[in-house]
């Protein structure tokens, strides 16, 4: 078997991965402060600071300076790229540095390393939290998450709606939900465009998303830079014999409360969203090539509760910085003390990402990109080659990165089919 099965992490042995701690869900995000940065340290000071990074959870003392607009863009109260990086947020907490040099938070540290050109192969790992600003609920947030609001679908337990055995017996709950989930009703937000900007700067090695909302593609992240680990609605097939079925026909049937049937075996057809008990797509296995090459792992908006995806975060080298942007600490970031080079920025993602974009000096560019894309003045699909004009630092030349990363991407894709790791279901 060449694929991984989608499972809920139940802490059972999975030899292919290091297991992560299962999160306990906490509904409270406490308020914390970000320590203002003072002056620009040298590279060596910066690196020595990295070894001193620890989580700081201090009370916020300054008012939050950014807010979410109705269309999911980040609005800074200061001028676009002059977001005051050191300002505290009312809802966030941050890793801070201790020691002799000026203390700084997670975003400042990672942002500075990016500006120094030290982090050129960024792997993004994302979940439903990146799309809540687009008006799509996540799965597990108490009260607002999808799993807390499934009464009308009459399922025995929330995750049954995405369980392949349950679907086989009764596809109606999923089909009712699918009518609401089908892409087309929501737009990408600032966070999606930030990730696209990573690509345009030549810094995105790959984005691994668990989301099935299609917003990554919609904002223009090219196919070869994207792994939709839990599938998507873009294609459909028989859930028993996997015979492909036209996705539009499947959608039309589901939207009209019909059940699409396989032309080969007459079993029920479903969109190729990965259900519990199903295999992950082939493309997912690019992780065996990508993660060892990453020099920054950005983890955004996920509870890291679903395997095998959750364990991906443990497959980068221990020297590689991992930045968690989320409402609460999850997975290995719940551990204290954190691993060296682990950075955590707790709080609303839109705010954290807006702040990081400000540190990088990308804010105006992202806003412009977002506006022109949303107003239809940019083609929807962009070239997979990032532009060389957008590099933030000469040492971070996107042209150079682009060549090597595209070459890497091609060799990765050609070798991936012969390099699967056997994975097992729980
Ligand atoms: P979850 O709902 O489990 O986790 C979302 C995480 O994002 C939570 O930790 C939230 O606190 C955080 N979050 C939400 N909105 C946020 C915001 N605006 N700012 C910061 N943090 C925010 O969603 P996933 O981890 O994506 O599988 O769930 C993984 C998989 O479980 C999904 O792919 C789905 C589900 O069962 C399938 O559909 C097969």
Short mmCIF file of C-alpha atoms and ligand atoms in Angstrom, two decimals:
data_model
loop_
_atom_site.label_atom_id
_atom_site.label_comp_id
_atom_site.label_asym_id
_atom_site.label_seq_id
_atom_site.Cartn_x
_atom_site.Cartn_y
_atom_site.Cartn_z
CA UNK A 1 0.00 0.00 0.00
CA UNK A 2 1.52 3.26 -1.05
CA UNK A 3 -0.71 5.71 0.72
CA UNK A 4 -1.28 6.96 4.23
CA UNK A 5 -4.59 6.49 5.95
CA UNK A 6 -6.25 9.48 7.50
CA UNK A 7 -6.73 8.89 11.18
CA UNK A 8 -7.49 10.77 14.31
CA UNK A 9 -4.41 10.81 16.51
CA UNK A 10 -5.04 8.32 19.28
CA UNK A 11 -1.43 8.13 20.43
CA UNK A 12 -1.05 4.63 19.07
CA UNK A 13 2.24 3.65 17.53
CA UNK A 14 2.90 4.94 14.04
CA UNK A 15 6.37 3.72 13.13
CA UNK A 16 6.67 6.05 10.17
CA UNK A 17 6.39 9.18 12.27
CA UNK A 18 7.29 10.54 15.63
CA UNK A 19 4.01 10.92 17.47
CA UNK A 20 2.90 14.29 18.75
CA UNK A 21 1.10 15.13 21.93
CA UNK A 22 -2.61 15.24 21.47
CA UNK A 23 -3.92 18.65 22.34
CA UNK A 24 -6.40 19.26 25.03
CA UNK A 25 -8.82 21.85 23.74
CA UNK A 26 -8.90 25.03 25.70
CA UNK A 27 -11.34 27.72 24.80
CA UNK A 28 -9.46 30.49 26.51
CA UNK A 29 -6.65 32.42 24.93
CA UNK A 30 -4.93 34.47 27.54
CA UNK A 31 -3.62 37.93 26.83
CA UNK A 32 0.10 38.33 26.46
CA UNK A 33 2.54 40.94 25.38
CA UNK A 34 5.18 41.16 22.74
CA UNK A 35 8.36 42.71 23.89
CA UNK A 36 9.28 45.72 21.75
CA UNK A 37 12.40 45.36 19.70
CA UNK A 38 15.03 48.03 20.25
CA UNK A 39 17.68 48.55 17.65
CA UNK A 40 18.92 46.14 15.02
CA UNK A 41 21.22 43.46 16.41
CA UNK A 42 24.02 41.97 14.40
CA UNK A 43 23.55 38.60 12.81
CA UNK A 44 25.68 36.90 15.44
CA UNK A 45 23.78 38.53 18.28
CA UNK A 46 20.59 37.47 16.60
CA UNK A 47 21.72 33.90 16.32
CA UNK A 48 22.94 33.79 19.88
CA UNK A 49 19.54 35.11 20.91
CA UNK A 50 17.93 32.16 19.20
CA UNK A 51 19.35 29.78 21.72
CA UNK A 52 17.81 31.86 24.48
CA UNK A 53 14.29 31.91 23.13
CA UNK A 54 11.61 30.84 25.55
CA UNK A 55 7.89 31.33 25.76
CA UNK A 56 6.85 34.45 27.55
CA UNK A 57 3.29 34.85 28.65
CA UNK A 58 2.92 38.37 29.90
CA UNK A 59 -0.11 40.54 30.18
CA UNK A 60 -0.68 42.77 27.19
CA UNK A 61 0.07 46.36 27.99
CA UNK A 62 -0.57 48.14 24.75
CA UNK A 63 -3.58 48.21 22.53
CA UNK A 64 -3.74 46.07 19.45
CA UNK A 65 -2.91 48.04 16.34
CA UNK A 66 -4.54 46.06 13.60
CA UNK A 67 -8.00 44.81 12.88
CA UNK A 68 -9.88 42.53 10.58
CA UNK A 69 -11.87 44.13 7.83
CA UNK A 70 -15.10 42.58 6.61
CA UNK A 71 -13.40 41.07 3.58
CA UNK A 72 -10.71 39.40 5.62
CA UNK A 73 -7.91 41.82 4.97
CA UNK A 74 -5.65 43.05 7.68
CA UNK A 75 -5.96 46.73 8.46
CA UNK A 76 -3.11 48.32 10.26
CA UNK A 77 -3.75 51.54 12.10
CA UNK A 78 -0.22 52.61 11.35
CA UNK A 79 0.85 53.22 7.77
CA UNK A 80 0.94 50.01 5.80
CA UNK A 81 4.52 48.84 6.07
CA UNK A 82 5.22 50.76 9.21
CA UNK A 83 3.36 48.43 11.49
CA UNK A 84 5.00 48.86 14.84
CA UNK A 85 6.53 45.49 15.26
CA UNK A 86 7.11 45.71 18.93
CA UNK A 87 3.59 46.61 19.92
CA UNK A 88 1.72 44.19 22.06
CA UNK A 89 -1.53 42.68 20.97
CA UNK A 90 -4.54 42.45 23.15
CA UNK A 91 -4.90 38.78 22.41
CA UNK A 92 -1.51 37.48 21.54
CA UNK A 93 1.45 35.98 23.26
CA UNK A 94 4.84 35.50 21.80
CA UNK A 95 8.09 33.75 22.25
CA UNK A 96 10.56 36.29 23.49
CA UNK A 97 14.26 36.35 23.86
CA UNK A 98 16.00 36.66 27.17
CA UNK A 99 19.63 37.55 27.84
CA UNK A 100 21.70 40.62 27.33
CA UNK A 101 20.49 41.78 23.97
CA UNK A 102 17.19 43.48 23.32
CA UNK A 103 14.31 41.09 23.83
CA UNK A 104 12.09 40.39 20.87
CA UNK A 105 9.19 38.18 19.98
CA UNK A 106 8.78 35.26 17.65
CA UNK A 107 7.70 37.30 14.65
CA UNK A 108 10.53 39.78 14.98
CA UNK A 109 13.10 37.00 15.19
CA UNK A 110 11.78 34.96 12.30
CA UNK A 111 11.14 38.11 10.25
CA UNK A 112 14.72 39.26 10.77
CA UNK A 113 16.13 35.88 9.78
CA UNK A 114 14.03 36.01 6.64
CA UNK A 115 15.26 39.48 5.86
CA UNK A 116 18.83 38.32 6.34
CA UNK A 117 18.18 35.71 3.66
CA UNK A 118 18.74 32.84 6.05
CA UNK A 119 15.33 31.24 5.54
CA UNK A 120 14.82 30.59 1.85
CA UNK A 121 12.93 27.31 1.76
CA UNK A 122 9.76 27.82 3.70
CA UNK A 123 7.31 24.97 4.16
CA UNK A 124 3.86 26.08 5.29
CA UNK A 125 1.62 23.64 7.14
CA UNK A 126 -1.93 24.93 7.44
CA UNK A 127 -5.36 24.10 8.74
CA UNK A 128 -8.83 25.51 9.02
CA UNK A 129 -7.70 28.50 11.11
CA UNK A 130 -6.34 30.24 8.01
CA UNK A 131 -9.83 30.35 6.52
CA UNK A 132 -11.92 31.54 9.46
CA UNK A 133 -11.20 35.13 8.35
CA UNK A 134 -12.94 34.19 5.08
CA UNK A 135 -16.04 33.25 7.04
CA UNK A 136 -15.51 29.47 7.04
CA UNK A 137 -15.72 27.88 10.49
CA UNK A 138 -12.86 25.66 11.62
CA UNK A 139 -13.60 22.17 12.93
CA UNK A 140 -12.81 22.10 16.61
CA UNK A 141 -13.14 25.58 18.09
CA UNK A 142 -15.64 25.17 20.92
CA UNK A 143 -19.00 26.68 20.02
CA UNK A 144 -18.14 27.99 16.57
CA UNK A 145 -16.37 24.97 15.04
CA UNK A 146 -18.10 22.77 12.48
CA UNK A 147 -18.06 19.76 14.80
CA UNK A 148 -19.99 21.70 17.45
CA UNK A 149 -22.73 22.52 14.95
CA UNK A 150 -23.74 19.30 13.28
CA UNK A 151 -27.02 18.60 15.09
CA UNK A 152 -29.06 19.03 11.95
CA UNK A 153 -27.09 16.31 10.18
CA UNK A 154 -28.04 13.72 12.76
CA UNK A 155 -24.68 11.96 12.94
CA UNK A 156 -23.77 9.71 15.90
CA UNK A 157 -20.53 11.61 16.57
CA UNK A 158 -19.16 14.69 14.77
CA UNK A 159 -16.37 13.11 12.77
CA UNK A 160 -18.78 10.49 11.37
CA UNK A 161 -19.69 13.02 8.73
CA UNK A 162 -16.20 12.51 7.25
CA UNK A 163 -15.96 8.76 7.99
CA UNK A 164 -15.80 6.52 4.94
CA UNK A 165 -17.65 3.60 6.54
CA UNK A 166 -20.39 5.87 7.75
CA UNK A 167 -20.58 7.48 4.31
CA UNK A 168 -20.85 4.07 2.70
CA UNK A 169 -23.92 3.34 4.81
CA UNK A 170 -25.46 6.78 4.59
CA UNK A 171 -23.99 9.50 2.38
CA UNK A 172 -26.76 12.01 3.12
CA UNK A 173 -25.17 13.82 6.09
CA UNK A 174 -22.00 14.46 4.11
CA UNK A 175 -23.90 15.50 1.02
CA UNK A 176 -26.01 17.96 3.02
CA UNK A 177 -22.87 19.42 4.52
CA UNK A 178 -21.10 19.40 1.16
CA UNK A 179 -23.73 21.77 -0.21
CA UNK A 180 -22.41 24.32 2.27
CA UNK A 181 -18.76 23.41 1.84
CA UNK A 182 -18.50 23.43 -1.94
CA UNK A 183 -15.97 26.09 -2.97
CA UNK A 184 -17.27 29.24 -4.58
CA UNK A 185 -19.02 30.87 -1.66
CA UNK A 186 -15.95 32.30 0.03
CA UNK A 187 -12.93 34.36 -0.93
CA UNK A 188 -9.30 34.02 0.09
CA UNK A 189 -8.17 36.39 2.83
CA UNK A 190 -4.97 38.22 3.69
CA UNK A 191 -3.38 35.06 5.12
CA UNK A 192 -3.76 33.18 1.85
CA UNK A 193 -2.25 36.12 -0.01
CA UNK A 194 0.64 36.25 2.45
CA UNK A 195 1.44 32.64 1.54
CA UNK A 196 1.15 33.48 -2.13
CA UNK A 197 3.57 36.35 -1.52
CA UNK A 198 6.02 33.85 0.01
CA UNK A 199 5.86 32.09 -3.33
CA UNK A 200 6.29 35.29 -5.31
CA UNK A 201 9.37 36.11 -3.28
CA UNK A 202 10.83 32.72 -4.18
CA UNK A 203 10.64 31.52 -0.59
CA UNK A 204 7.85 28.96 -0.64
CA UNK A 205 9.16 25.43 -0.98
CA UNK A 206 5.68 23.98 -0.54
CA UNK A 207 2.41 24.56 1.24
CA UNK A 208 0.76 21.55 2.87
CA UNK A 209 -2.85 22.28 3.65
CA UNK A 210 -5.54 20.22 5.31
CA UNK A 211 -8.20 22.55 3.97
CA UNK A 212 -10.74 21.53 1.40
CA UNK A 213 -12.08 25.01 0.73
CA UNK A 214 -9.89 25.58 -2.33
CA UNK A 215 -8.89 29.08 -1.22
CA UNK A 216 -5.18 28.44 -1.66
CA UNK A 217 -5.68 27.73 -5.35
CA UNK A 218 -8.17 30.54 -5.67
CA UNK A 219 -5.65 33.10 -4.43
CA UNK A 220 -3.16 31.93 -7.03
CA UNK A 221 -0.77 29.57 -5.23
CA UNK A 222 0.27 27.37 -8.13
CA UNK A 223 -0.49 23.67 -8.18
CA UNK A 224 3.10 22.55 -7.93
CA UNK A 225 3.60 24.56 -4.76
CA UNK A 226 0.50 23.16 -3.08
CA UNK A 227 -0.30 19.83 -1.46
CA UNK A 228 -3.96 19.47 -0.59
CA UNK A 229 -3.34 16.67 1.88
CA UNK A 230 -7.01 16.06 2.65
CA UNK A 231 -8.08 16.29 -0.98
CA UNK A 232 -10.52 18.74 -2.50
CA UNK A 233 -13.83 19.13 -4.29
CA UNK A 234 -12.06 19.70 -7.60
CA UNK A 235 -12.35 16.05 -8.65
CA UNK A 236 -14.71 13.20 -7.78
CA UNK A 237 -14.68 9.42 -7.93
CA UNK A 238 -16.49 6.31 -6.79
CA UNK A 239 -15.86 5.73 -3.10
CA UNK A 240 -15.60 1.97 -3.69
CA UNK A 241 -13.81 1.35 -6.99
CA UNK A 242 -12.29 4.85 -7.41
CA UNK A 243 -13.49 5.18 -11.00
CA UNK A 244 -13.24 8.91 -11.79
CA UNK A 245 -16.49 10.79 -12.17
CA UNK A 246 -16.95 14.29 -13.65
CA UNK A 247 -16.67 16.70 -10.73
CA UNK A 248 -19.25 19.12 -12.12
CA UNK A 249 -21.81 16.34 -12.54
CA UNK A 250 -21.18 15.18 -9.00
CA UNK A 251 -21.66 18.74 -7.76
CA UNK A 252 -24.88 19.20 -9.71
CA UNK A 253 -26.29 15.95 -8.31
CA UNK A 254 -25.32 16.81 -4.72
CA UNK A 255 -26.71 20.33 -5.03
CA UNK A 256 -30.02 18.89 -6.27
CA UNK A 257 -30.16 16.37 -3.41
CA UNK A 258 -29.43 13.47 -5.74
CA UNK A 259 -26.87 10.78 -5.08
CA UNK A 260 -24.25 10.53 -7.85
CA UNK A 261 -23.67 6.89 -8.84
CA UNK A 262 -20.60 5.26 -10.33
CA UNK A 263 -21.07 4.28 -13.98
CA UNK A 264 -18.89 1.22 -13.42
CA UNK A 265 -20.10 -0.35 -10.15
CA UNK A 266 -23.09 1.82 -9.19
CA UNK A 267 -21.68 2.66 -5.77
CA UNK A 268 -21.93 6.21 -4.48
CA UNK A 269 -19.61 8.81 -5.95
CA UNK A 270 -18.11 11.45 -3.72
CA UNK A 271 -15.83 14.46 -4.18
CA UNK A 272 -12.20 13.50 -3.59
CA UNK A 273 -12.13 14.93 -0.10
CA UNK A 274 -10.15 12.49 2.05
CA UNK A 275 -12.31 10.82 4.68
CA UNK A 276 -11.25 9.11 7.89
CA UNK A 277 -10.18 5.63 6.87
CA UNK A 278 -9.15 6.72 3.37
CA UNK A 279 -5.75 7.10 1.81
CA UNK A 280 -4.10 10.47 1.38
CA UNK A 281 -3.29 11.60 -2.16
CA UNK A 282 -0.03 10.61 -3.82
CA UNK A 283 1.15 14.19 -3.74
CA UNK A 284 1.20 14.13 0.04
CA UNK A 285 4.31 11.95 -0.10
CA UNK A 286 6.34 14.84 -1.43
CA UNK A 287 6.83 15.56 2.24
CA UNK A 288 9.61 12.99 2.39
CA UNK A 289 11.56 15.22 0.01
CA UNK A 290 10.36 18.63 1.13
CA UNK A 291 10.63 18.57 4.89
CA UNK A 292 14.31 17.63 5.03
CA UNK A 293 15.00 20.59 2.71
CA UNK A 294 13.01 23.14 4.70
CA UNK A 295 14.85 25.87 6.53
CA UNK A 296 11.68 27.32 8.07
CA UNK A 297 8.45 25.57 8.96
CA UNK A 298 5.43 27.83 9.39
CA UNK A 299 2.48 26.14 11.07
CA UNK A 300 -0.75 28.09 10.80
CA UNK A 301 -4.28 27.58 12.11
CA UNK A 302 -4.34 23.89 12.89
CA UNK A 303 -5.00 21.88 16.02
CA UNK A 304 -2.55 19.18 14.80
CA UNK A 305 -4.95 16.47 15.86
CA UNK A 306 -5.22 14.48 12.67
CA UNK A 307 -2.68 11.91 11.57
CA UNK A 308 -0.63 11.42 9.56
CA UNK A 309 -0.63 15.16 8.84
CA UNK A 310 0.06 16.24 12.43
CA UNK A 311 3.34 14.38 12.64
CA UNK A 312 4.73 16.16 9.61
CA UNK A 313 5.84 18.98 11.88
CA UNK A 314 8.28 16.59 13.56
CA UNK A 315 10.03 15.71 10.33
CA UNK A 316 12.12 18.84 9.85
CA UNK A 317 15.67 18.84 11.13
CA UNK A 318 15.96 19.81 14.78
CA UNK A 319 18.01 22.87 13.80
CA UNK A 320 15.21 24.20 11.60
CA UNK A 321 13.11 27.01 13.08
CA UNK A 322 9.43 26.15 13.49
CA UNK A 323 7.01 29.05 13.85
CA UNK A 324 3.52 28.32 15.17
CA UNK A 325 0.87 30.94 14.44
CA UNK A 326 -2.34 29.91 16.14
CA UNK A 327 -4.85 30.85 18.81
CA UNK A 328 -3.40 28.32 21.18
CA UNK A 329 -0.35 26.11 21.55
CA UNK A 330 -0.80 22.77 19.83
CA UNK A 331 1.15 19.55 19.22
CA UNK A 332 4.82 19.79 20.15
CA UNK A 333 4.39 23.48 20.98
CA UNK A 334 2.47 22.52 24.11
CA UNK A 335 5.69 21.19 25.55
CA UNK A 336 7.66 23.42 27.88
CA UNK A 337 10.40 24.28 27.50
CA UNK A 338 10.07 24.45 23.76
CA UNK A 339 12.57 22.90 21.44
CA UNK A 340 15.39 25.29 20.55
CA UNK A 341 14.35 27.26 17.47
CA UNK A 342 10.64 26.78 18.15
CA UNK A 343 8.72 30.04 18.03
CA UNK A 344 5.14 30.60 19.03
CA UNK A 345 2.89 33.56 18.32
CA UNK A 346 -0.48 33.02 19.91
CA UNK A 347 -3.48 35.11 18.94
CA UNK A 348 -5.54 35.86 15.89
CA UNK A 349 -3.79 34.71 12.74
CA UNK A 350 -4.80 37.68 10.71
CA UNK A 351 -3.12 39.94 13.19
CA UNK A 352 0.01 37.82 13.50
CA UNK A 353 0.38 37.43 9.75
CA UNK A 354 -0.27 41.14 9.23
CA UNK A 355 2.43 41.90 11.72
CA UNK A 356 4.93 39.54 10.12
CA UNK A 357 4.13 41.04 6.72
CA UNK A 358 4.82 44.47 8.20
CA UNK A 359 8.17 43.33 9.58
CA UNK A 360 9.09 41.99 6.16
CA UNK A 361 7.92 45.17 4.45
CA UNK A 362 5.41 43.23 2.36
CA UNK A 363 2.21 44.69 3.62
CA UNK A 364 1.49 47.11 0.78
CA UNK A 365 2.42 44.54 -1.82
CA UNK A 366 0.08 41.98 -0.29
CA UNK A 367 -2.76 44.48 -0.09
CA UNK A 368 -2.17 45.48 -3.72
CA UNK A 369 -2.00 41.87 -4.82
CA UNK A 370 -5.14 41.05 -2.93
CA UNK A 371 -7.05 44.04 -4.25
CA UNK A 372 -6.03 43.54 -7.86
CA UNK A 373 -6.69 39.82 -7.70
CA UNK A 374 -10.05 40.24 -6.04
CA UNK A 375 -11.00 42.98 -8.49
CA UNK A 376 -10.10 40.69 -11.38
CA UNK A 377 -7.25 42.82 -12.71
CA UNK A 378 -4.74 40.00 -12.31
CA UNK A 379 -5.02 36.63 -14.00
CA UNK A 380 -6.26 33.99 -11.57
CA UNK A 381 -3.50 31.52 -12.32
CA UNK A 382 -0.01 32.83 -12.00
CA UNK A 383 3.17 31.35 -13.30
CA UNK A 384 4.83 28.90 -10.98
CA UNK A 385 8.03 30.90 -11.31
CA UNK A 386 8.25 33.57 -8.70
CA UNK A 387 9.15 37.07 -9.81
CA UNK A 388 12.65 38.22 -9.10
CA UNK A 389 11.60 41.78 -8.50
CA UNK A 390 9.99 41.15 -5.16
CA UNK A 391 13.01 39.96 -3.22
CA UNK A 392 13.19 41.56 0.17
CA UNK A 393 16.91 41.42 0.39
CA UNK A 394 19.62 41.00 -2.26
CA UNK A 395 20.92 38.00 -0.37
CA UNK A 396 17.47 36.54 -0.65
CA UNK A 397 17.26 36.78 -4.42
CA UNK A 398 14.15 35.08 -5.59
CA UNK A 399 15.57 34.47 -9.04
CA UNK A 400 18.27 32.26 -7.64
CA UNK A 401 15.91 30.54 -5.24
CA UNK A 402 13.36 30.15 -7.91
CA UNK A 403 15.70 28.22 -10.16
CA UNK A 404 16.85 25.88 -7.49
CA UNK A 405 13.46 25.44 -5.92
CA UNK A 406 11.82 24.75 -9.26
CA UNK A 407 14.55 22.27 -10.09
CA UNK A 408 14.07 20.69 -6.68
CA UNK A 409 10.38 20.59 -7.26
CA UNK A 410 10.79 18.78 -10.58
CA UNK A 411 13.21 16.22 -9.23
CA UNK A 412 10.94 15.78 -6.21
CA UNK A 413 7.95 15.13 -8.38
CA UNK A 414 9.74 12.68 -10.64
CA UNK A 415 11.16 10.71 -7.76
CA UNK A 416 8.12 10.76 -5.54
CA UNK A 417 6.27 7.88 -7.12
CA UNK A 418 9.16 5.56 -6.46
CA UNK A 419 9.78 6.77 -2.93
CA UNK A 420 6.66 6.16 -0.87
CA UNK A 421 6.91 5.29 2.74
CA UNK A 422 4.49 2.64 3.91
CA UNK A 423 2.05 4.05 6.40
CA UNK A 424 -0.66 2.38 8.38
CA UNK A 425 -4.04 3.18 9.76
CA UNK A 426 -4.70 3.38 13.47
P1 LIG B 1 -9.21 22.48 13.73
O1 LIG B 1 -10.54 23.09 13.84
O2 LIG B 1 -9.00 21.19 14.41
O3 LIG B 1 -8.10 23.49 14.29
C1 LIG B 1 -8.07 24.82 13.89
C2 LIG B 1 -7.07 25.57 14.76
O4 LIG B 1 -7.00 26.89 14.28
C3 LIG B 1 -7.48 25.64 16.23
O5 LIG B 1 -6.34 25.41 17.05
C4 LIG B 1 -7.99 27.07 16.39
O6 LIG B 1 -7.74 27.59 17.68
C5 LIG B 1 -7.16 27.80 15.36
N1 LIG B 1 -7.82 29.00 14.80
C6 LIG B 1 -9.04 29.10 14.26
N2 LIG B 1 -9.28 30.35 13.83
C7 LIG B 1 -8.15 31.06 14.10
C8 LIG B 1 -7.76 32.42 13.91
N3 LIG B 1 -8.56 33.31 13.33
N4 LIG B 1 -6.55 32.80 14.35
C9 LIG B 1 -5.70 31.90 14.94
N5 LIG B 1 -6.02 30.61 15.14
C10 LIG B 1 -7.22 30.19 14.73
O7 LIG B 1 -8.87 22.39 12.18
P2 LIG B 1 -7.72 21.54 11.48
O8 LIG B 1 -6.53 21.39 12.35
O9 LIG B 1 -7.54 22.10 10.13
O10 LIG B 1 -10.43 16.66 8.19
O11 LIG B 1 -8.43 20.12 11.34
C11 LIG B 1 -7.75 19.06 10.73
C12 LIG B 1 -8.71 18.14 10.05
O12 LIG B 1 -9.73 17.76 10.96
C13 LIG B 1 -9.47 18.75 8.89
O13 LIG B 1 -8.75 18.70 7.69
C14 LIG B 1 -10.71 17.92 8.82
C15 LIG B 1 -10.99 17.71 10.28
O14 LIG B 1 -11.59 16.49 10.61
C16 LIG B 1 -11.27 16.27 7.22
O15 LIG B 1 -12.16 16.95 6.82
C17 LIG B 1 -11.00 14.95 6.63
#
